[in-house]
Amino acid sequence: YSEDGKIGYADMTEKPFKGAEVLLSCTLHSFKDTPEIANARLIAFNNVDADQSAYTEMSVAEARAAADNTLVKVDGVVAKITYASGFVPNGVYLVDDTDSIYVYDRDLAGRVAVGNNITILGKKTHWILDTAVSSANKFGYKGGNQMEDAWLVSNDEGNNEWNKGWVTETTIRNIMKTPVSEDITNTIFKVNAVINESVGNGFINYYINDLDEKTGSYVYTQCNG
């Protein structure tokens, strides 16, 4: 909160971001033996720029092909913002003239808008749900191709169209038949499909079905669809 406690972080006009040096008044306690602070009031801050010397500038396609834990610098347009429960921004899809990649970072997602052309630093990784690791290992699935721990270098704050010329037109059937050894995660395809809502008790998920009326996928969604 602001120093007087009247303004929450999300509504601050000037506020600290990842890497900032901050001076707070707060309550210190622990949760499951991990130190935490509560009721934090912001007294002063100094935002700090990331050291870019360890990052290699790449296209999105090159970043996708880079080894995990490679530090990369990429430029592209925000095509989509994703949200966690409570409608909290938690990541973005970044697109350039070569491909798309998911960037998992709440700080970044809260600072950009769809259409912004941004330059970011981040770590290339693959992500697998903890409960799916054993199945992933069994079938040789590496996980979702993504970046994380992102730093925002620049933002034109524009409303840019992103280049769709590289997007492959295919079918749900072909996507579902793709072997797990071919990393198509978090890239964008153009398809014709039939979408059916699956409304449950307090949640909405979806079926995305091919036009053959036989092939499809059930999609669990965050943030209630």
PDB file of C-alpha atoms in Angstrom:
ATOM      1  CA  TYR A   1       0.000   0.000   0.000  1.00  0.00           C
ATOM      2  CA  SER A   2       0.893   3.671  -0.176  1.00  0.00           C
ATOM      3  CA  GLU A   3       2.527   5.094   2.945  1.00  0.00           C
ATOM      4  CA  ASP A   4      -0.842   6.290   4.296  1.00  0.00           C
ATOM      5  CA  GLY A   5      -2.475   2.919   3.508  1.00  0.00           C
ATOM      6  CA  LYS A   6      -5.144   4.439   1.262  1.00  0.00           C
ATOM      7  CA  ILE A   7      -3.939   3.262  -2.178  1.00  0.00           C
ATOM      8  CA  GLY A   8      -3.250  -0.348  -3.148  1.00  0.00           C
ATOM      9  CA  TYR A   9      -0.271  -1.279  -5.310  1.00  0.00           C
ATOM     10  CA  ALA A  10      -2.346  -1.858  -8.473  1.00  0.00           C
ATOM     11  CA  ASP A  11      -3.782   1.681  -8.302  1.00  0.00           C
ATOM     12  CA  MET A  12      -0.515   3.536  -7.675  1.00  0.00           C
ATOM     13  CA  THR A  13       0.470   5.989 -10.427  1.00  0.00           C
ATOM     14  CA  GLU A  14       4.156   5.649  -9.515  1.00  0.00           C
ATOM     15  CA  LYS A  15       5.300   2.375  -8.047  1.00  0.00           C
ATOM     16  CA  PRO A  16       8.266  -0.003  -7.812  1.00  0.00           C
ATOM     17  CA  PHE A  17       8.788  -2.895 -10.201  1.00  0.00           C
ATOM     18  CA  LYS A  18      10.871  -6.062 -10.171  1.00  0.00           C
ATOM     19  CA  GLY A  19      14.415  -5.362  -9.015  1.00  0.00           C
ATOM     20  CA  ALA A  20      13.562  -2.088  -7.266  1.00  0.00           C
ATOM     21  CA  GLU A  21      15.116  -1.030  -3.986  1.00  0.00           C
ATOM     22  CA  VAL A  22      12.267  -0.270  -1.563  1.00  0.00           C
ATOM     23  CA  LEU A  23      11.873   1.170   1.901  1.00  0.00           C
ATOM     24  CA  LEU A  24       8.794  -0.199   3.678  1.00  0.00           C
ATOM     25  CA  SER A  25       7.074  -0.090   7.014  1.00  0.00           C
ATOM     26  CA  CYS A  26       5.564  -3.515   7.625  1.00  0.00           C
ATOM     27  CA  THR A  27       4.819  -6.368   9.977  1.00  0.00           C
ATOM     28  CA  LEU A  28       7.321  -9.220   9.918  1.00  0.00           C
ATOM     29  CA  HIS A  29       6.103 -12.752  10.576  1.00  0.00           C
ATOM     30  CA  SER A  30       6.669 -16.258   9.267  1.00  0.00           C
ATOM     31  CA  PHE A  31       4.513 -18.784   7.430  1.00  0.00           C
ATOM     32  CA  LYS A  32       5.596 -22.427   7.590  1.00  0.00           C
ATOM     33  CA  ASP A  33       9.024 -21.245   8.772  1.00  0.00           C
ATOM     34  CA  THR A  34       9.393 -18.873   5.798  1.00  0.00           C
ATOM     35  CA  PRO A  35       9.830 -15.166   6.660  1.00  0.00           C
ATOM     36  CA  GLU A  36       7.112 -12.930   5.224  1.00  0.00           C
ATOM     37  CA  ILE A  37       5.954  -9.339   5.555  1.00  0.00           C
ATOM     38  CA  ALA A  38       2.374  -8.163   5.904  1.00  0.00           C
ATOM     39  CA  ASN A  39       0.603  -4.799   5.843  1.00  0.00           C
ATOM     40  CA  ALA A  40       3.471  -3.263   3.853  1.00  0.00           C
ATOM     41  CA  ARG A  41       3.403   0.531   3.385  1.00  0.00           C
ATOM     42  CA  LEU A  42       5.658   2.019   0.718  1.00  0.00           C
ATOM     43  CA  ILE A  43       7.817   4.882   2.005  1.00  0.00           C
ATOM     44  CA  ALA A  44      10.320   5.242  -0.859  1.00  0.00           C
ATOM     45  CA  PHE A  45      11.644   3.298  -3.835  1.00  0.00           C
ATOM     46  CA  ASN A  46      14.248   3.343  -6.578  1.00  0.00           C
ATOM     47  CA  ASN A  47      13.584   1.296  -9.711  1.00  0.00           C
ATOM     48  CA  VAL A  48      16.700  -0.458 -11.007  1.00  0.00           C
ATOM     49  CA  ASP A  49      17.352  -1.401 -14.641  1.00  0.00           C
ATOM     50  CA  ALA A  50      18.463  -4.963 -15.356  1.00  0.00           C
ATOM     51  CA  ASP A  51      22.043  -5.665 -16.434  1.00  0.00           C
ATOM     52  CA  GLN A  52      21.657  -6.632 -20.114  1.00  0.00           C
ATOM     53  CA  SER A  53      25.222  -7.868 -20.594  1.00  0.00           C
ATOM     54  CA  ALA A  54      24.358 -11.508 -19.837  1.00  0.00           C
ATOM     55  CA  TYR A  55      21.452 -11.654 -22.335  1.00  0.00           C
ATOM     56  CA  THR A  56      21.697 -12.627 -26.014  1.00  0.00           C
ATOM     57  CA  GLU A  57      19.453 -10.809 -28.494  1.00  0.00           C
ATOM     58  CA  MET A  58      17.329 -13.253 -30.497  1.00  0.00           C
ATOM     59  CA  SER A  59      14.178 -13.515 -32.564  1.00  0.00           C
ATOM     60  CA  VAL A  60      11.256 -15.312 -30.929  1.00  0.00           C
ATOM     61  CA  ALA A  61      11.914 -18.386 -33.112  1.00  0.00           C
ATOM     62  CA  GLU A  62      15.563 -18.422 -32.015  1.00  0.00           C
ATOM     63  CA  ALA A  63      14.523 -18.042 -28.376  1.00  0.00           C
ATOM     64  CA  ARG A  64      12.149 -21.002 -28.732  1.00  0.00           C
ATOM     65  CA  ALA A  65      15.025 -23.117 -30.083  1.00  0.00           C
ATOM     66  CA  ALA A  66      17.490 -22.013 -27.392  1.00  0.00           C
ATOM     67  CA  ALA A  67      18.507 -24.379 -24.599  1.00  0.00           C
ATOM     68  CA  ASP A  68      16.640 -24.113 -21.325  1.00  0.00           C
ATOM     69  CA  ASN A  69      18.030 -21.514 -18.892  1.00  0.00           C
ATOM     70  CA  THR A  70      19.476 -19.444 -21.754  1.00  0.00           C
ATOM     71  CA  LEU A  71      19.162 -15.720 -21.031  1.00  0.00           C
ATOM     72  CA  VAL A  72      17.602 -14.022 -24.053  1.00  0.00           C
ATOM     73  CA  LYS A  73      16.535 -10.566 -25.213  1.00  0.00           C
ATOM     74  CA  VAL A  74      13.535 -10.480 -27.562  1.00  0.00           C
ATOM     75  CA  ASP A  75      11.322  -7.885 -29.172  1.00  0.00           C
ATOM     76  CA  GLY A  76       7.708  -8.367 -30.220  1.00  0.00           C
ATOM     77  CA  VAL A  77       4.060  -7.405 -29.939  1.00  0.00           C
ATOM     78  CA  VAL A  78       1.832  -8.468 -27.039  1.00  0.00           C
ATOM     79  CA  ALA A  79      -0.841 -10.601 -28.713  1.00  0.00           C
ATOM     80  CA  LYS A  80      -2.628 -11.806 -25.584  1.00  0.00           C
ATOM     81  CA  ILE A  81      -2.585 -11.391 -21.820  1.00  0.00           C
ATOM     82  CA  THR A  82      -3.441 -14.391 -19.648  1.00  0.00           C
ATOM     83  CA  TYR A  83      -5.082 -14.274 -16.237  1.00  0.00           C
ATOM     84  CA  ALA A  84      -5.003 -16.406 -13.100  1.00  0.00           C
ATOM     85  CA  SER A  85      -7.866 -16.871 -10.671  1.00  0.00           C
ATOM     86  CA  GLY A  86      -9.225 -13.542  -9.493  1.00  0.00           C
ATOM     87  CA  PHE A  87      -8.526 -12.054 -12.929  1.00  0.00           C
ATOM     88  CA  VAL A  88      -4.917 -11.314 -11.993  1.00  0.00           C
ATOM     89  CA  PRO A  89      -2.632 -10.904 -15.059  1.00  0.00           C
ATOM     90  CA  ASN A  90       0.036 -13.612 -14.996  1.00  0.00           C
ATOM     91  CA  GLY A  91       1.623 -13.733 -18.464  1.00  0.00           C
ATOM     92  CA  VAL A  92       1.598 -12.653 -22.096  1.00  0.00           C
ATOM     93  CA  TYR A  93       1.923 -14.147 -25.558  1.00  0.00           C
ATOM     94  CA  LEU A  94       4.718 -12.341 -27.412  1.00  0.00           C
ATOM     95  CA  VAL A  95       4.822 -12.437 -31.235  1.00  0.00           C
ATOM     96  CA  ASP A  96       7.347 -11.198 -33.785  1.00  0.00           C
ATOM     97  CA  ASP A  97       7.809 -11.909 -37.503  1.00  0.00           C
ATOM     98  CA  THR A  98       9.046 -15.446 -36.806  1.00  0.00           C
ATOM     99  CA  ASP A  99       6.916 -17.134 -34.121  1.00  0.00           C
ATOM    100  CA  SER A 100       5.187 -16.743 -30.762  1.00  0.00           C
ATOM    101  CA  ILE A 101       6.184 -17.617 -27.209  1.00  0.00           C
ATOM    102  CA  TYR A 102       4.503 -17.459 -23.821  1.00  0.00           C
ATOM    103  CA  VAL A 103       6.118 -15.256 -21.173  1.00  0.00           C
ATOM    104  CA  TYR A 104       5.123 -16.207 -17.641  1.00  0.00           C
ATOM    105  CA  ASP A 105       5.627 -13.152 -15.446  1.00  0.00           C
ATOM    106  CA  ARG A 106       3.003 -11.328 -13.381  1.00  0.00           C
ATOM    107  CA  ASP A 107       5.037  -8.152 -13.095  1.00  0.00           C
ATOM    108  CA  LEU A 108       5.377  -7.895 -16.875  1.00  0.00           C
ATOM    109  CA  ALA A 109       1.732  -8.827 -17.530  1.00  0.00           C
ATOM    110  CA  GLY A 110       0.551  -6.056 -15.234  1.00  0.00           C
ATOM    111  CA  ARG A 111       2.616  -3.403 -17.039  1.00  0.00           C
ATOM    112  CA  VAL A 112       1.691  -4.014 -20.697  1.00  0.00           C
ATOM    113  CA  ALA A 113      -1.398  -4.095 -22.911  1.00  0.00           C
ATOM    114  CA  VAL A 114      -2.380  -6.019 -26.034  1.00  0.00           C
ATOM    115  CA  GLY A 115      -0.807  -4.305 -29.047  1.00  0.00           C
ATOM    116  CA  ASN A 116       2.212  -2.937 -27.203  1.00  0.00           C
ATOM    117  CA  ASN A 117       5.563  -3.489 -28.930  1.00  0.00           C
ATOM    118  CA  ILE A 118       7.954  -4.411 -26.146  1.00  0.00           C
ATOM    119  CA  THR A 119      11.555  -5.466 -25.640  1.00  0.00           C
ATOM    120  CA  ILE A 120      12.159  -7.842 -22.751  1.00  0.00           C
ATOM    121  CA  LEU A 121      14.885  -9.838 -21.084  1.00  0.00           C
ATOM    122  CA  GLY A 122      14.101 -13.285 -19.752  1.00  0.00           C
ATOM    123  CA  LYS A 123      15.091 -16.888 -19.180  1.00  0.00           C
ATOM    124  CA  LYS A 124      14.053 -19.521 -21.729  1.00  0.00           C
ATOM    125  CA  THR A 125      12.479 -22.558 -20.030  1.00  0.00           C
ATOM    126  CA  HIS A 126       9.990 -25.387 -20.495  1.00  0.00           C
ATOM    127  CA  TRP A 127       7.184 -25.709 -17.937  1.00  0.00           C
ATOM    128  CA  ILE A 128       5.410 -28.871 -16.803  1.00  0.00           C
ATOM    129  CA  LEU A 129       2.695 -29.099 -14.145  1.00  0.00           C
ATOM    130  CA  ASP A 130       4.169 -30.830 -11.077  1.00  0.00           C
ATOM    131  CA  THR A 131       1.534 -33.576 -11.136  1.00  0.00           C
ATOM    132  CA  ALA A 132       2.262 -34.279 -14.826  1.00  0.00           C
ATOM    133  CA  VAL A 133       6.036 -34.768 -14.577  1.00  0.00           C
ATOM    134  CA  SER A 134       5.949 -38.578 -14.427  1.00  0.00           C
ATOM    135  CA  SER A 135       3.658 -38.824 -17.470  1.00  0.00           C
ATOM    136  CA  ALA A 136       5.767 -36.258 -19.328  1.00  0.00           C
ATOM    137  CA  ASN A 137       8.917 -38.265 -18.659  1.00  0.00           C
ATOM    138  CA  LYS A 138       7.200 -41.460 -19.788  1.00  0.00           C
ATOM    139  CA  PHE A 139       6.227 -40.018 -23.171  1.00  0.00           C
ATOM    140  CA  GLY A 140       9.203 -37.696 -23.708  1.00  0.00           C
ATOM    141  CA  TYR A 141       7.259 -34.451 -23.390  1.00  0.00           C
ATOM    142  CA  LYS A 142       9.501 -31.480 -22.496  1.00  0.00           C
ATOM    143  CA  GLY A 143       6.731 -29.107 -21.425  1.00  0.00           C
ATOM    144  CA  GLY A 144       5.450 -25.760 -22.569  1.00  0.00           C
ATOM    145  CA  ASN A 145       8.025 -23.658 -24.433  1.00  0.00           C
ATOM    146  CA  GLN A 146       8.143 -20.337 -22.596  1.00  0.00           C
ATOM    147  CA  MET A 147      10.147 -17.528 -21.029  1.00  0.00           C
ATOM    148  CA  GLU A 148      10.074 -16.478 -17.384  1.00  0.00           C
ATOM    149  CA  ASP A 149      11.711 -14.045 -14.956  1.00  0.00           C
ATOM    150  CA  ALA A 150      11.157 -11.230 -17.455  1.00  0.00           C
ATOM    151  CA  TRP A 151      12.455  -7.658 -17.297  1.00  0.00           C
ATOM    152  CA  LEU A 152      10.757  -4.943 -19.350  1.00  0.00           C
ATOM    153  CA  VAL A 153      13.377  -2.948 -21.263  1.00  0.00           C
ATOM    154  CA  SER A 154      11.117  -0.783 -23.455  1.00  0.00           C
ATOM    155  CA  ASN A 155       7.453  -0.364 -24.367  1.00  0.00           C
ATOM    156  CA  ASP A 156       6.078   1.806 -27.174  1.00  0.00           C
ATOM    157  CA  GLU A 157       2.628   1.675 -25.485  1.00  0.00           C
ATOM    158  CA  GLY A 158       1.134   1.479 -28.986  1.00  0.00           C
ATOM    159  CA  ASN A 159      -1.700  -0.531 -30.471  1.00  0.00           C
ATOM    160  CA  ASN A 160       0.228  -2.524 -33.082  1.00  0.00           C
ATOM    161  CA  GLU A 161      -1.057  -5.336 -35.261  1.00  0.00           C
ATOM    162  CA  TRP A 162       1.128  -8.426 -35.064  1.00  0.00           C
ATOM    163  CA  ASN A 163       2.398 -10.195 -38.161  1.00  0.00           C
ATOM    164  CA  LYS A 164       0.298 -13.293 -38.909  1.00  0.00           C
ATOM    165  CA  GLY A 165       2.167 -14.158 -42.117  1.00  0.00           C
ATOM    166  CA  TRP A 166       4.143 -16.962 -40.471  1.00  0.00           C
ATOM    167  CA  VAL A 167       1.067 -18.623 -38.883  1.00  0.00           C
ATOM    168  CA  THR A 168       0.363 -22.108 -40.285  1.00  0.00           C
ATOM    169  CA  GLU A 169      -3.195 -22.974 -41.312  1.00  0.00           C
ATOM    170  CA  THR A 170      -4.024 -26.502 -40.198  1.00  0.00           C
ATOM    171  CA  THR A 171      -6.709 -28.582 -38.470  1.00  0.00           C
ATOM    172  CA  ILE A 172      -7.394 -29.682 -34.919  1.00  0.00           C
ATOM    173  CA  ARG A 173      -6.921 -33.255 -36.157  1.00  0.00           C
ATOM    174  CA  ASN A 174      -3.407 -32.517 -37.422  1.00  0.00           C
ATOM    175  CA  ILE A 175      -2.476 -30.737 -34.221  1.00  0.00           C
ATOM    176  CA  MET A 176      -3.738 -33.643 -32.101  1.00  0.00           C
ATOM    177  CA  LYS A 177      -1.702 -36.082 -34.236  1.00  0.00           C
ATOM    178  CA  THR A 178       1.537 -34.121 -33.750  1.00  0.00           C
ATOM    179  CA  PRO A 179       4.095 -36.258 -31.861  1.00  0.00           C
ATOM    180  CA  VAL A 180       5.251 -34.894 -28.514  1.00  0.00           C
ATOM    181  CA  SER A 181       8.815 -34.871 -29.868  1.00  0.00           C
ATOM    182  CA  GLU A 182       7.821 -31.916 -32.087  1.00  0.00           C
ATOM    183  CA  ASP A 183       7.692 -28.806 -29.920  1.00  0.00           C
ATOM    184  CA  ILE A 184       4.612 -26.854 -31.035  1.00  0.00           C
ATOM    185  CA  THR A 185       3.698 -25.580 -27.565  1.00  0.00           C
ATOM    186  CA  ASN A 186       2.739 -21.908 -27.268  1.00  0.00           C
ATOM    187  CA  THR A 187       2.983 -21.300 -30.995  1.00  0.00           C
ATOM    188  CA  ILE A 188      -0.076 -20.053 -32.888  1.00  0.00           C
ATOM    189  CA  PHE A 189      -2.083 -21.919 -35.557  1.00  0.00           C
ATOM    190  CA  LYS A 190      -5.071 -20.972 -37.660  1.00  0.00           C
ATOM    191  CA  VAL A 191      -7.854 -23.578 -37.604  1.00  0.00           C
ATOM    192  CA  ASN A 192     -11.549 -24.018 -38.267  1.00  0.00           C
ATOM    193  CA  ALA A 193     -13.079 -25.657 -35.223  1.00  0.00           C
ATOM    194  CA  VAL A 194     -16.301 -26.201 -33.310  1.00  0.00           C
ATOM    195  CA  ILE A 195     -16.162 -24.793 -29.773  1.00  0.00           C
ATOM    196  CA  ASN A 196     -18.469 -26.168 -27.081  1.00  0.00           C
ATOM    197  CA  GLU A 197     -18.730 -24.768 -23.568  1.00  0.00           C
ATOM    198  CA  SER A 198     -18.596 -27.185 -20.654  1.00  0.00           C
ATOM    199  CA  VAL A 199     -20.303 -25.388 -17.788  1.00  0.00           C
ATOM    200  CA  GLY A 200     -19.779 -26.902 -14.348  1.00  0.00           C
ATOM    201  CA  ASN A 201     -20.507 -25.860 -10.800  1.00  0.00           C
ATOM    202  CA  GLY A 202     -18.617 -22.574 -10.614  1.00  0.00           C
ATOM    203  CA  PHE A 203     -16.363 -23.098 -13.617  1.00  0.00           C
ATOM    204  CA  ILE A 204     -16.359 -23.113 -17.425  1.00  0.00           C
ATOM    205  CA  ASN A 205     -14.092 -25.212 -19.628  1.00  0.00           C
ATOM    206  CA  TYR A 206     -14.247 -25.914 -23.360  1.00  0.00           C
ATOM    207  CA  TYR A 207     -14.178 -28.621 -25.992  1.00  0.00           C
ATOM    208  CA  ILE A 208     -12.292 -27.637 -29.161  1.00  0.00           C
ATOM    209  CA  ASN A 209     -13.376 -30.084 -31.869  1.00  0.00           C
ATOM    210  CA  ASP A 210     -12.249 -30.723 -35.428  1.00  0.00           C
ATOM    211  CA  LEU A 211     -14.757 -30.467 -38.272  1.00  0.00           C
ATOM    212  CA  ASP A 212     -14.464 -34.254 -38.761  1.00  0.00           C
ATOM    213  CA  GLU A 213     -16.761 -34.546 -35.695  1.00  0.00           C
ATOM    214  CA  LYS A 214     -14.399 -37.179 -34.276  1.00  0.00           C
ATOM    215  CA  THR A 215     -11.237 -35.412 -33.133  1.00  0.00           C
ATOM    216  CA  GLY A 216     -10.995 -32.865 -30.364  1.00  0.00           C
ATOM    217  CA  SER A 217      -9.505 -31.769 -27.087  1.00  0.00           C
ATOM    218  CA  TYR A 218     -10.977 -30.863 -23.720  1.00  0.00           C
ATOM    219  CA  VAL A 219      -9.445 -27.626 -22.463  1.00  0.00           C
ATOM    220  CA  TYR A 220      -9.148 -26.710 -18.816  1.00  0.00           C
ATOM    221  CA  THR A 221      -9.077 -22.942 -18.397  1.00  0.00           C
ATOM    222  CA  GLN A 222      -7.801 -20.508 -15.825  1.00  0.00           C
ATOM    223  CA  CYS A 223      -9.941 -17.700 -14.487  1.00  0.00           C
ATOM    224  CA  ASN A 224     -13.235 -19.510 -15.174  1.00  0.00           C
ATOM    225  CA  GLY A 225     -12.860 -19.609 -18.946  1.00  0.00           C
TER     226      GLY A 225
END
